[in-house]
mmCIF file with all atom_site columns, C-alpha atoms in Angstrom:
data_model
loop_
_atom_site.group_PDB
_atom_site.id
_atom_site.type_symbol
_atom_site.label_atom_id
_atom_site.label_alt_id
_atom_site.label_comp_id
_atom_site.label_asym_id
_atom_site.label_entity_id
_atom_site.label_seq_id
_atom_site.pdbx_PDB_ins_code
_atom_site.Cartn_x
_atom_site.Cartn_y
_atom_site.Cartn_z
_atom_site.occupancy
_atom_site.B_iso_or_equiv
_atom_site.pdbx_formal_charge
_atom_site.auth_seq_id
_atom_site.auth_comp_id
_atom_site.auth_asym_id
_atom_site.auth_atom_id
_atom_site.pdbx_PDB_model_num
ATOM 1   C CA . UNK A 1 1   ? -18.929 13.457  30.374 1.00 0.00 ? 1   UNK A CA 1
ATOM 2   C CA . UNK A 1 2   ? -15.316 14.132  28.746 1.00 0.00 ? 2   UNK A CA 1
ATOM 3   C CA . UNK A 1 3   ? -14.400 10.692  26.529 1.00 0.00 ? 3   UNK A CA 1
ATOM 4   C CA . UNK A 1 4   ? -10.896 9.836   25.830 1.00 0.00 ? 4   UNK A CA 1
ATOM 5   C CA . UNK A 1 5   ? -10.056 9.584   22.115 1.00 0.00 ? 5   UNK A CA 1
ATOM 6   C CA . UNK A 1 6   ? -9.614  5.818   22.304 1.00 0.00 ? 6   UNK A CA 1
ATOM 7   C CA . UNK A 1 7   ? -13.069 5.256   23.390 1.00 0.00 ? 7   UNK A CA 1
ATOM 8   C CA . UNK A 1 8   ? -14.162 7.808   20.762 1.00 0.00 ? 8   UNK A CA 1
ATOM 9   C CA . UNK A 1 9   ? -12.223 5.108   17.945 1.00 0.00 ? 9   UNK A CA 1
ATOM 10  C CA . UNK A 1 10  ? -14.175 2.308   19.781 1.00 0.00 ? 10  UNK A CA 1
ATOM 11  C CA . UNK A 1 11  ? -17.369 3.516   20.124 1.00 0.00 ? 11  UNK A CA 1
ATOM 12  C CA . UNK A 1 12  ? -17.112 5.309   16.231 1.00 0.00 ? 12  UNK A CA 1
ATOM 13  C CA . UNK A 1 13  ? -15.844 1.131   14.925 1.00 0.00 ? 13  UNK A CA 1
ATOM 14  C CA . UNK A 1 14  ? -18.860 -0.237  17.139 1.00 0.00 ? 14  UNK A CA 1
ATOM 15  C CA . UNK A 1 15  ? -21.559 2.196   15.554 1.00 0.00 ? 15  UNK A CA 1
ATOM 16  C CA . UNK A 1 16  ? -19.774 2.417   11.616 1.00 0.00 ? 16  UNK A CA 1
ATOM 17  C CA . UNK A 1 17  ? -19.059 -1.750  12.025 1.00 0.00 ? 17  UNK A CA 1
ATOM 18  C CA . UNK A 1 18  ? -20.329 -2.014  8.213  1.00 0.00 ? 18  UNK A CA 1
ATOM 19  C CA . UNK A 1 19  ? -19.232 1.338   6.660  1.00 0.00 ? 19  UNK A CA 1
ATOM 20  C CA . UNK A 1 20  ? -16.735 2.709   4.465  1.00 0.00 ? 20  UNK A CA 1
ATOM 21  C CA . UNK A 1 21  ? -13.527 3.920   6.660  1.00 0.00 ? 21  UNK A CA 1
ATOM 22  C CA . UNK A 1 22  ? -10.222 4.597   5.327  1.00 0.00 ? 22  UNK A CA 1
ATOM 23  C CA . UNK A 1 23  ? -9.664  4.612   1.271  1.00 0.00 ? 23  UNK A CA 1
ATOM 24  C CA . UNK A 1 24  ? -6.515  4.929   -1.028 1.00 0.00 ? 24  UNK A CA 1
ATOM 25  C CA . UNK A 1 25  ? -6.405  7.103   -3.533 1.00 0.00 ? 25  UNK A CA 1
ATOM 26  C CA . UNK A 1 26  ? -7.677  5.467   -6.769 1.00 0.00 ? 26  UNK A CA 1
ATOM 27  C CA . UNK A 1 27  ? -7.246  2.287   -4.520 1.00 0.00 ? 27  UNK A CA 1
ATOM 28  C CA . UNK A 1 28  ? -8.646  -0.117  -1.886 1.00 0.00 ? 28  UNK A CA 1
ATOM 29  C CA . UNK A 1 29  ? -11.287 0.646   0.552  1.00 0.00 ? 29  UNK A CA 1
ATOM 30  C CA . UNK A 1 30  ? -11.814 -0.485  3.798  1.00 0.00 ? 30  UNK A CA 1
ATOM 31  C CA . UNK A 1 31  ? -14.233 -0.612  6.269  1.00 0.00 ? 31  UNK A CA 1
ATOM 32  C CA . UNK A 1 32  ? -14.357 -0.043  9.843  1.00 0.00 ? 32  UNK A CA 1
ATOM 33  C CA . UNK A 1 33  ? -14.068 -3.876  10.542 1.00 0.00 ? 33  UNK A CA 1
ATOM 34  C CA . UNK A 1 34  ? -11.297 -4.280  7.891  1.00 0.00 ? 34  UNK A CA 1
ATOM 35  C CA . UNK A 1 35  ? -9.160  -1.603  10.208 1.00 0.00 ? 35  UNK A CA 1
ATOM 36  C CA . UNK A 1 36  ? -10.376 -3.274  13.416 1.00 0.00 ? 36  UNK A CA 1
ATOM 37  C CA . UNK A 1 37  ? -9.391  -6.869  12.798 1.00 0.00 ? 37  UNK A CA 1
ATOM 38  C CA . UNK A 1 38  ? -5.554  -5.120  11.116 1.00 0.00 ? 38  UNK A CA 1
ATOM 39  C CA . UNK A 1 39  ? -5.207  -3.666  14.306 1.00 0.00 ? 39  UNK A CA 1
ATOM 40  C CA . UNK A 1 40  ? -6.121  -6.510  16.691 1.00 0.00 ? 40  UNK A CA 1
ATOM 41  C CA . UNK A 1 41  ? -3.600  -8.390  14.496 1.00 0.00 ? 41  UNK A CA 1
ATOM 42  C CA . UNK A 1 42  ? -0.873  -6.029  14.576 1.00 0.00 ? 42  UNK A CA 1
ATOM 43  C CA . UNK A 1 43  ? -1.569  -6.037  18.370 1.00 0.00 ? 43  UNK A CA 1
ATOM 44  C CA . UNK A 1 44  ? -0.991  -9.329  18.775 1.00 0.00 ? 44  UNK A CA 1
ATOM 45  C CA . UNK A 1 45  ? 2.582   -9.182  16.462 1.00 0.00 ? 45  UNK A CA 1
ATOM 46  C CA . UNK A 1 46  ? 3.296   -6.375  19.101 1.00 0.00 ? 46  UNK A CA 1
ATOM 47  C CA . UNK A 1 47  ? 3.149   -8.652  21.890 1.00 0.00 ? 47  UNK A CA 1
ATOM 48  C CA . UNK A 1 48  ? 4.663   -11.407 20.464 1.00 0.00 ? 48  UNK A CA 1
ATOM 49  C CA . UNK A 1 49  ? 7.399   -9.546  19.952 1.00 0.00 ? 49  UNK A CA 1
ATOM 50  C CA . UNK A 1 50  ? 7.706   -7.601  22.801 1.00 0.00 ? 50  UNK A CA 1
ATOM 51  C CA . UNK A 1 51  ? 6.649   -4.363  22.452 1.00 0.00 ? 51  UNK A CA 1
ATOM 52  C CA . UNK A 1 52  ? 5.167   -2.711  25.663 1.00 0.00 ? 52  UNK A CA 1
ATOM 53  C CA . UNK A 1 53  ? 2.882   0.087   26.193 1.00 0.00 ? 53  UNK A CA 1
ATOM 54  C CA . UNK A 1 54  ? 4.825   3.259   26.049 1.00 0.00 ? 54  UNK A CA 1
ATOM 55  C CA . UNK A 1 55  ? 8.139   1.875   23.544 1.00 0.00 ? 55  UNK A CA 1
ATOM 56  C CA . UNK A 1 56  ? 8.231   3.931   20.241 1.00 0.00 ? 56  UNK A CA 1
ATOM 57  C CA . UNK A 1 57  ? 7.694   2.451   17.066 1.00 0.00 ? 57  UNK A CA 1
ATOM 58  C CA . UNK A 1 58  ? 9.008   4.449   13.950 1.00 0.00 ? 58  UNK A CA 1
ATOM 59  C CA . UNK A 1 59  ? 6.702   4.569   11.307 1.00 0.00 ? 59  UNK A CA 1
ATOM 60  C CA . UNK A 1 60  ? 8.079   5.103   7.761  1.00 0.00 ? 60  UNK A CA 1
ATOM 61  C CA . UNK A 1 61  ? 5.878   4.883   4.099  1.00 0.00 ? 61  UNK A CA 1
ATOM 62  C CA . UNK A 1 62  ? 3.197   6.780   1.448  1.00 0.00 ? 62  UNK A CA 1
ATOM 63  C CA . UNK A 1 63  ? 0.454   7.886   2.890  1.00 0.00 ? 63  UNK A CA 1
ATOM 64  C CA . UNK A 1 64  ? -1.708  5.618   2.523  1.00 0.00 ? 64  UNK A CA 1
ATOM 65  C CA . UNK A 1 65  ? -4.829  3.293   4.959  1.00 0.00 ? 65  UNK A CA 1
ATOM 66  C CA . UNK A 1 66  ? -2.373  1.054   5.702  1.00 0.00 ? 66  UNK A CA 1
ATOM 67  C CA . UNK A 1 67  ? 0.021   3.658   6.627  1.00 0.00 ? 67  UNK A CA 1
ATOM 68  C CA . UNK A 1 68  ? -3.296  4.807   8.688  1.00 0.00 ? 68  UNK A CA 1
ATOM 69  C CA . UNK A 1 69  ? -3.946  1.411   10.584 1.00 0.00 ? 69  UNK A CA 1
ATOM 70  C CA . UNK A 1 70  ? -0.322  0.986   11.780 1.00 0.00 ? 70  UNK A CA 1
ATOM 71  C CA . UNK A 1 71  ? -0.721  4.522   13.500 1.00 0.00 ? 71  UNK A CA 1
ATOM 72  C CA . UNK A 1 72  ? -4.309  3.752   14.939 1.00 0.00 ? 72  UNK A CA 1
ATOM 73  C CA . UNK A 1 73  ? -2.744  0.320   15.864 1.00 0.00 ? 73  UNK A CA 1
ATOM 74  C CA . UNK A 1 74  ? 0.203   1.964   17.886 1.00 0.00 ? 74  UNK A CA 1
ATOM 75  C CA . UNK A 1 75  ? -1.938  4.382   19.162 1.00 0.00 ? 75  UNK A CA 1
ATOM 76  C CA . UNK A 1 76  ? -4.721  1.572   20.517 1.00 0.00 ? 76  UNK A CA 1
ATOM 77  C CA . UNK A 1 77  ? -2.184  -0.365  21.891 1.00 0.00 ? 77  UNK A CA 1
ATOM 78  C CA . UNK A 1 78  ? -0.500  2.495   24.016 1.00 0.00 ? 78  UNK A CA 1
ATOM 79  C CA . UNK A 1 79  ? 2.891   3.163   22.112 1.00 0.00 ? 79  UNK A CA 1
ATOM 80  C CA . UNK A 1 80  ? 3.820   5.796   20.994 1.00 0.00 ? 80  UNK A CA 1
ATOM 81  C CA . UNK A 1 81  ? 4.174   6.519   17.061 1.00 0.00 ? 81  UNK A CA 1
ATOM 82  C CA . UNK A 1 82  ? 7.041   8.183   16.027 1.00 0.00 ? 82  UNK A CA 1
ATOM 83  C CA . UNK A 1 83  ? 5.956   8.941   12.007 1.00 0.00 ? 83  UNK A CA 1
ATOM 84  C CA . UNK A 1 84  ? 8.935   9.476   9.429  1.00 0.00 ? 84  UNK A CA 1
ATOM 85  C CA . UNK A 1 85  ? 8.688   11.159  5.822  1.00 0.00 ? 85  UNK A CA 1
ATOM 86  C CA . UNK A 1 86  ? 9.326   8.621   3.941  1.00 0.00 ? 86  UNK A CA 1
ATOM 87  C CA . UNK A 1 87  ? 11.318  11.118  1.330  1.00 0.00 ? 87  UNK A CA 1
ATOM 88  C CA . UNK A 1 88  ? 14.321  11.106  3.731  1.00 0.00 ? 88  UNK A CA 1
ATOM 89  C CA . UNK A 1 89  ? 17.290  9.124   2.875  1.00 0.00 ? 89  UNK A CA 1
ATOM 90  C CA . UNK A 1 90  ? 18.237  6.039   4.501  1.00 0.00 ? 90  UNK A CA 1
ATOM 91  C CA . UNK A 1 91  ? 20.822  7.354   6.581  1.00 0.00 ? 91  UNK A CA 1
ATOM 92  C CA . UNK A 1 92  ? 18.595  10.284  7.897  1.00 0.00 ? 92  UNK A CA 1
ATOM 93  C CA . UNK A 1 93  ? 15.680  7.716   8.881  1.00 0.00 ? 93  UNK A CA 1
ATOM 94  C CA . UNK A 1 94  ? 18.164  5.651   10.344 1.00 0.00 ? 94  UNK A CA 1
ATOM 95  C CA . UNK A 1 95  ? 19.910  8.443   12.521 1.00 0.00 ? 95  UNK A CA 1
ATOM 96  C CA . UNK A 1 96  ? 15.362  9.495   13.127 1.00 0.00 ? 96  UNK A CA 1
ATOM 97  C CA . UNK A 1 97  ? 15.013  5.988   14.744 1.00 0.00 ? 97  UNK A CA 1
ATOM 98  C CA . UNK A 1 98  ? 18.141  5.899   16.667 1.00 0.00 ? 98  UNK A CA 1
ATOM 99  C CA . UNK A 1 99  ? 17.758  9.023   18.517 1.00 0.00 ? 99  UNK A CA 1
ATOM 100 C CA . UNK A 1 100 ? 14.389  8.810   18.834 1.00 0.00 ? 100 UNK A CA 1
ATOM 101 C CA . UNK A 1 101 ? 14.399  5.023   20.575 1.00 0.00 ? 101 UNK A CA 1
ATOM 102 C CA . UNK A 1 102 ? 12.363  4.038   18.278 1.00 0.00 ? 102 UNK A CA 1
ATOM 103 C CA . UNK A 1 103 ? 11.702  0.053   17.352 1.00 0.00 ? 103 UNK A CA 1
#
């Protein structure tokens, strides 16, 4: 039976619930229930804002888990991530999210 890679995310924060999942460098850890409640909040700030399944969202920063979460949470919610090195200047990121549609 073929699984989609959002169900794979689900069923991986349903098994791990407890366990290490994303960690900075020399920096915070955070489990799999840390990531899942950040992403069912930033869910909700998509809504109430009015984001839609499908709208772009440019995402700009160090890598980094919470860098991590914001892509998982635009993935999860069904928009589309539109990820920006965050070495560019502000005029280039700018021009990035303007062509690209982003939010």
């Amino acid at each position: 039976m073929e699984k989609s890679f959002l169900a794979f995310i689900e069923q991986s924060t349903r098994e791990n619930w407890d366990m290490n999942s994303l960690t900075d460098y020399k920096g915070k850890t955070l489990k799999y229930k840390d990531v899942a409640r950040q992403i069912a909040r930033l869910h909700l700030l998509f809504n109430s804002i009015g984001i839609k399944k499908g709208d772009k969202i440019a995402i700009c920063g160090h890598n980094s888990s919470n860098w991590a979460v914001i892509f998982l949470a635009t993935l999860t919610y069904g928009a589309v991530s539109v990820p920006i090195l965050n070495d560019f200047k502000a005029d280039n990121i700018h021009n990035i999210v303007n062509h690209s549609d982003s939010l």
